[in-house]
mmCIF file of C-alpha atoms in Angstrom:
data_model
loop_
_atom_site.group_PDB
_atom_site.id
_atom_site.type_symbol
_atom_site.label_atom_id
_atom_site.label_comp_id
_atom_site.label_asym_id
_atom_site.label_seq_id
_atom_site.Cartn_x
_atom_site.Cartn_y
_atom_site.Cartn_z
ATOM 1 C CA MET A 1121 0.000 0.000 0.000
ATOM 2 C CA ALA A 1122 1.301 3.404 -0.929
ATOM 3 C CA LEU A 1123 1.762 5.904 1.852
ATOM 4 C CA PRO A 1124 0.689 9.523 1.534
ATOM 5 C CA GLU A 1125 3.449 11.959 0.649
ATOM 6 C CA GLY A 1126 5.566 12.913 3.642
ATOM 7 C CA TYR A 1127 5.225 9.532 5.413
ATOM 8 C CA SER A 1128 7.481 6.505 5.484
ATOM 9 C CA ILE A 1129 7.821 3.281 7.473
ATOM 10 C CA ARG A 1130 11.016 2.189 9.161
ATOM 11 C CA LEU A 1131 12.081 -0.122 11.960
ATOM 12 C CA PHE A 1132 12.051 1.050 15.573
ATOM 13 C CA GLU A 1133 15.110 3.046 16.596
ATOM 14 C CA ALA A 1134 16.434 3.947 20.025
ATOM 15 C CA GLY A 1135 14.797 7.226 20.921
ATOM 16 C CA ASP A 1136 11.366 6.286 19.465
ATOM 17 C CA GLU A 1137 10.107 4.808 22.713
ATOM 18 C CA THR A 1138 8.836 8.049 24.296
ATOM 19 C CA ALA A 1139 6.895 9.002 21.172
ATOM 20 C CA LEU A 1140 5.380 5.506 20.857
ATOM 21 C CA SER A 1141 4.287 5.537 24.475
ATOM 22 C CA ALA A 1142 2.698 8.974 23.983
ATOM 23 C CA ILE A 1143 0.913 7.822 20.796
ATOM 24 C CA THR A 1144 -0.514 4.841 22.671
ATOM 25 C CA LEU A 1145 -1.792 6.908 25.564
ATOM 26 C CA ASP A 1146 -3.172 9.703 23.373
ATOM 27 C CA THR A 1147 -5.008 7.244 21.122
ATOM 28 C CA ILE A 1148 -6.557 5.380 24.048
ATOM 29 C CA ARG A 1149 -7.674 8.580 25.756
ATOM 30 C CA ARG A 1150 -8.897 10.502 22.694
ATOM 31 C CA ILE A 1151 -10.344 7.822 20.430
ATOM 32 C CA GLY A 1152 -11.105 5.168 23.043
ATOM 33 C CA LEU A 1153 -14.030 7.160 24.407
ATOM 34 C CA ARG A 1154 -15.837 6.653 21.094
ATOM 35 C CA TYR A 1155 -16.134 2.940 21.866
ATOM 36 C CA TYR A 1156 -15.513 2.415 25.569
ATOM 37 C CA SER A 1157 -16.749 3.974 28.804
ATOM 38 C CA HIS A 1158 -14.748 6.547 30.748
ATOM 39 C CA ASP A 1159 -13.883 3.918 33.373
ATOM 40 C CA GLN A 1160 -12.739 1.426 30.733
ATOM 41 C CA VAL A 1161 -10.543 4.045 29.059
ATOM 42 C CA LYS A 1162 -9.076 5.146 32.375
ATOM 43 C CA VAL A 1163 -8.044 1.589 33.294
ATOM 44 C CA TRP A 1164 -6.778 0.816 29.797
ATOM 45 C CA ALA A 1165 -4.691 4.007 29.700
ATOM 46 C CA ALA A 1166 -3.225 3.295 33.145
ATOM 47 C CA ARG A 1167 -1.936 -0.041 31.830
ATOM 48 C CA HIS A 1168 -0.330 1.297 28.648
ATOM 49 C CA PRO A 1169 3.333 0.521 28.142
ATOM 50 C CA SER A 1170 6.047 2.728 29.545
ATOM 51 C CA PRO A 1171 8.703 3.922 27.103
ATOM 52 C CA SER A 1172 11.214 1.380 28.410
ATOM 53 C CA ARG A 1173 8.842 -1.458 27.532
ATOM 54 C CA PHE A 1174 9.311 -0.739 23.809
ATOM 55 C CA VAL A 1175 13.089 -0.953 24.185
ATOM 56 C CA ASP A 1176 12.735 -4.230 26.102
ATOM 57 C CA ARG A 1177 10.337 -5.728 23.542
ATOM 58 C CA ALA A 1178 12.599 -4.778 20.621
ATOM 59 C CA ALA A 1179 15.615 -6.236 22.421
ATOM 60 C CA SER A 1180 13.725 -9.505 22.949
ATOM 61 C CA GLY A 1181 13.006 -9.876 19.233
ATOM 62 C CA ALA A 1182 9.745 -8.030 18.648
ATOM 63 C CA ILE A 1183 9.597 -6.293 15.290
ATOM 64 C CA ILE A 1184 8.350 -2.755 15.698
ATOM 65 C CA HIS A 1185 7.584 -0.835 12.531
ATOM 66 C CA VAL A 1186 7.150 2.895 12.907
ATOM 67 C CA ALA A 1187 5.349 5.187 10.493
ATOM 68 C CA VAL A 1188 7.036 8.567 10.531
ATOM 69 C CA ALA A 1189 6.022 11.940 9.184
ATOM 70 C CA ASP A 1190 8.579 14.201 7.562
ATOM 71 C CA LEU A 1191 11.275 11.507 7.868
ATOM 72 C CA SER A 1192 11.591 11.609 11.630
ATOM 73 C CA VAL A 1193 8.472 12.103 13.770
ATOM 74 C CA PRO A 1194 6.810 8.802 14.811
ATOM 75 C CA VAL A 1195 3.052 8.965 14.223
ATOM 76 C CA ALA A 1196 1.970 5.303 14.186
ATOM 77 C CA TYR A 1197 3.410 1.871 14.877
ATOM 78 C CA THR A 1198 2.805 -1.835 15.047
ATOM 79 C CA LEU A 1199 4.528 -4.473 17.143
ATOM 80 C CA LEU A 1200 4.880 -8.018 15.773
ATOM 81 C CA GLU A 1201 6.273 -10.938 17.713
ATOM 82 C CA VAL A 1202 6.579 -14.633 17.008
ATOM 83 C CA ASP A 1203 4.778 -16.673 19.660
ATOM 84 C CA GLU A 1204 5.927 -19.947 21.215
ATOM 85 C CA VAL A 1205 4.298 -22.054 18.452
ATOM 86 C CA GLY A 1206 5.694 -20.016 15.564
ATOM 87 C CA HIS A 1207 2.712 -17.829 14.711
ATOM 88 C CA GLY A 1208 2.817 -14.059 14.346
ATOM 89 C CA HIS A 1209 1.179 -12.138 17.152
ATOM 90 C CA LEU A 1210 0.426 -8.550 16.209
ATOM 91 C CA ASP A 1211 0.394 -7.157 19.722
ATOM 92 C CA MET A 1212 -0.004 -3.436 19.060
ATOM 93 C CA LEU A 1213 -1.300 -1.128 16.351
ATOM 94 C CA TYR A 1214 -1.644 2.541 17.268
ATOM 95 C CA CYS A 1215 -1.888 5.728 15.260
ATOM 96 C CA ASP A 1216 -1.644 9.279 16.542
ATOM 97 C CA PRO A 1217 -5.194 10.704 16.382
ATOM 98 C CA GLN A 1218 -3.931 13.621 14.271
ATOM 99 C CA HIS A 1219 -2.711 11.175 11.601
ATOM 100 C CA THR A 1220 -5.656 8.782 11.276
ATOM 101 C CA ARG A 1221 -7.556 8.166 8.036
ATOM 102 C CA LYS A 1222 -4.388 8.432 5.958
ATOM 103 C CA GLY A 1223 -3.811 4.719 5.354
ATOM 104 C CA LEU A 1224 -1.043 4.366 7.953
ATOM 105 C CA ALA A 1225 -2.682 1.457 9.794
ATOM 106 C CA GLU A 1226 -3.231 -0.427 6.560
ATOM 107 C CA ALA A 1227 0.349 0.223 5.434
ATOM 108 C CA LEU A 1228 1.724 -0.981 8.771
ATOM 109 C CA LEU A 1229 -0.441 -4.101 8.654
ATOM 110 C CA ALA A 1230 0.726 -4.792 5.084
ATOM 111 C CA LYS A 1231 4.336 -4.432 6.265
ATOM 112 C CA ALA A 1232 3.733 -6.897 9.121
ATOM 113 C CA GLU A 1233 2.152 -9.330 6.669
ATOM 114 C CA MET A 1234 5.121 -9.012 4.306
ATOM 115 C CA VAL A 1235 7.552 -9.717 7.147
ATOM 116 C CA GLY A 1236 5.416 -12.638 8.332
ATOM 117 C CA ARG A 1237 5.480 -14.189 4.868
ATOM 118 C CA GLU A 1238 9.241 -13.600 4.538
ATOM 119 C CA VAL A 1239 9.972 -15.508 7.753
ATOM 120 C CA GLY A 1240 7.449 -18.259 6.976
ATOM 121 C CA LEU A 1241 4.752 -17.569 9.550
ATOM 122 C CA PRO A 1242 1.557 -19.538 8.837
ATOM 123 C CA ARG A 1243 -0.712 -16.828 10.218
ATOM 124 C CA LEU A 1244 -0.943 -13.505 12.002
ATOM 125 C CA TYR A 1245 -3.323 -12.982 14.884
ATOM 126 C CA THR A 1246 -4.290 -10.186 17.233
ATOM 127 C CA GLU A 1247 -6.651 -9.064 19.942
ATOM 128 C CA ALA A 1248 -8.132 -5.946 18.347
ATOM 129 C CA SER A 1249 -9.927 -3.215 20.233
ATOM 130 C CA GLU A 1250 -13.071 -1.619 18.857
ATOM 131 C CA LEU A 1251 -10.746 1.169 17.656
ATOM 132 C CA ALA A 1252 -8.470 -1.135 15.663
ATOM 133 C CA ARG A 1253 -10.968 -3.734 14.466
ATOM 134 C CA PRO A 1254 -11.984 -1.858 11.266
ATOM 135 C CA ALA A 1255 -8.345 -1.486 10.168
ATOM 136 C CA PHE A 1256 -7.732 -5.193 10.684
ATOM 137 C CA GLU A 1257 -10.896 -6.061 8.769
ATOM 138 C CA ARG A 1258 -9.825 -3.845 5.854
ATOM 139 C CA ALA A 1259 -6.488 -5.706 5.873
ATOM 140 C CA GLY A 1260 -8.262 -9.058 5.508
ATOM 141 C CA TYR A 1261 -8.334 -10.267 9.104
ATOM 142 C CA THR A 1262 -11.327 -12.305 10.246
ATOM 143 C CA ALA A 1263 -12.922 -11.793 13.648
ATOM 144 C CA LEU A 1264 -13.057 -15.183 15.370
ATOM 145 C CA HIS A 1265 -14.976 -14.040 18.428
ATOM 146 C CA ARG A 1266 -15.482 -11.206 20.877
ATOM 147 C CA ARG A 1267 -13.368 -11.516 24.020
ATOM 148 C CA ASP A 1268 -15.093 -10.218 27.149
ATOM 149 C CA PHE A 1269 -12.790 -10.012 30.159
ATOM 150 C CA GLU A 1270 -11.910 -7.876 33.153
ATOM 151 C CA ILE A 1271 -8.819 -5.834 33.805
ATOM 152 C CA GLU A 1272 -7.732 -4.716 37.228
ATOM 153 C CA ALA A 1273 -7.675 -1.003 37.974
ATOM 154 C CA LEU A 1274 -4.892 0.513 40.037
ATOM 155 C CA ASP A 1275 -7.289 0.690 43.002
ATOM 156 C CA GLY A 1276 -7.848 -3.075 42.785
ATOM 157 C CA ALA A 1277 -11.337 -2.895 41.266
ATOM 158 C CA SER A 1278 -12.072 -4.928 38.142
ATOM 159 C CA ILE A 1279 -13.454 -3.293 35.019
ATOM 160 C CA ALA A 1280 -15.176 -5.273 32.270
ATOM 161 C CA ILE A 1281 -13.882 -4.580 28.756
ATOM 162 C CA HIS A 1282 -13.743 -6.403 25.433
ATOM 163 C CA ASN A 1283 -11.766 -6.838 22.239
ATOM 164 C CA TYR A 1284 -11.806 -9.244 19.298
ATOM 165 C CA ALA A 1285 -9.699 -12.295 18.545
ATOM 166 C CA MET A 1286 -8.789 -11.894 14.868
ATOM 167 C CA GLU A 1287 -6.527 -13.724 12.459
ATOM 168 C CA LYS A 1288 -5.203 -13.750 8.929
ATOM 169 C CA PRO A 1289 -3.770 -16.927 7.394
ATOM 170 C CA LEU A 1290 -0.596 -16.306 5.393
ATOM 171 C CA ASN A 1291 -0.377 -19.545 3.419
#
């Protein structure tokens, strides 16, 4: 998929982690309220990854592709990892709210698919939020089922939330 002028995709680099963490938090807080309650968004945002988590994940083999604007500013990303049975787990897909509707999610998903095929993964799968589900569907992922579960708030209370188990075979 062609990117709009002024955007490119590259691998994660040291120094991206603060921007990726901010994109995650901003997306959850600003777009999450379209699909989830205030309490759900608050708990989800409180559990978002710290900047150091991106460095740790990259060091442990996760493939993080970053969409950048004007050659340097991270505006979207995806995180792909190979699970214990050799399938591709697309753990994160986030886009800065100011850069949505430009095809960045689709381009990042296409890049993850290309990498998955190159390394011989039989399928990619994810747990997509209501926010991300349409992008995954446009990229050819199938929703297997809705996942209803609870996440623990910092005060110890449990908050019900949901996402969707989705997959895309690569063979």
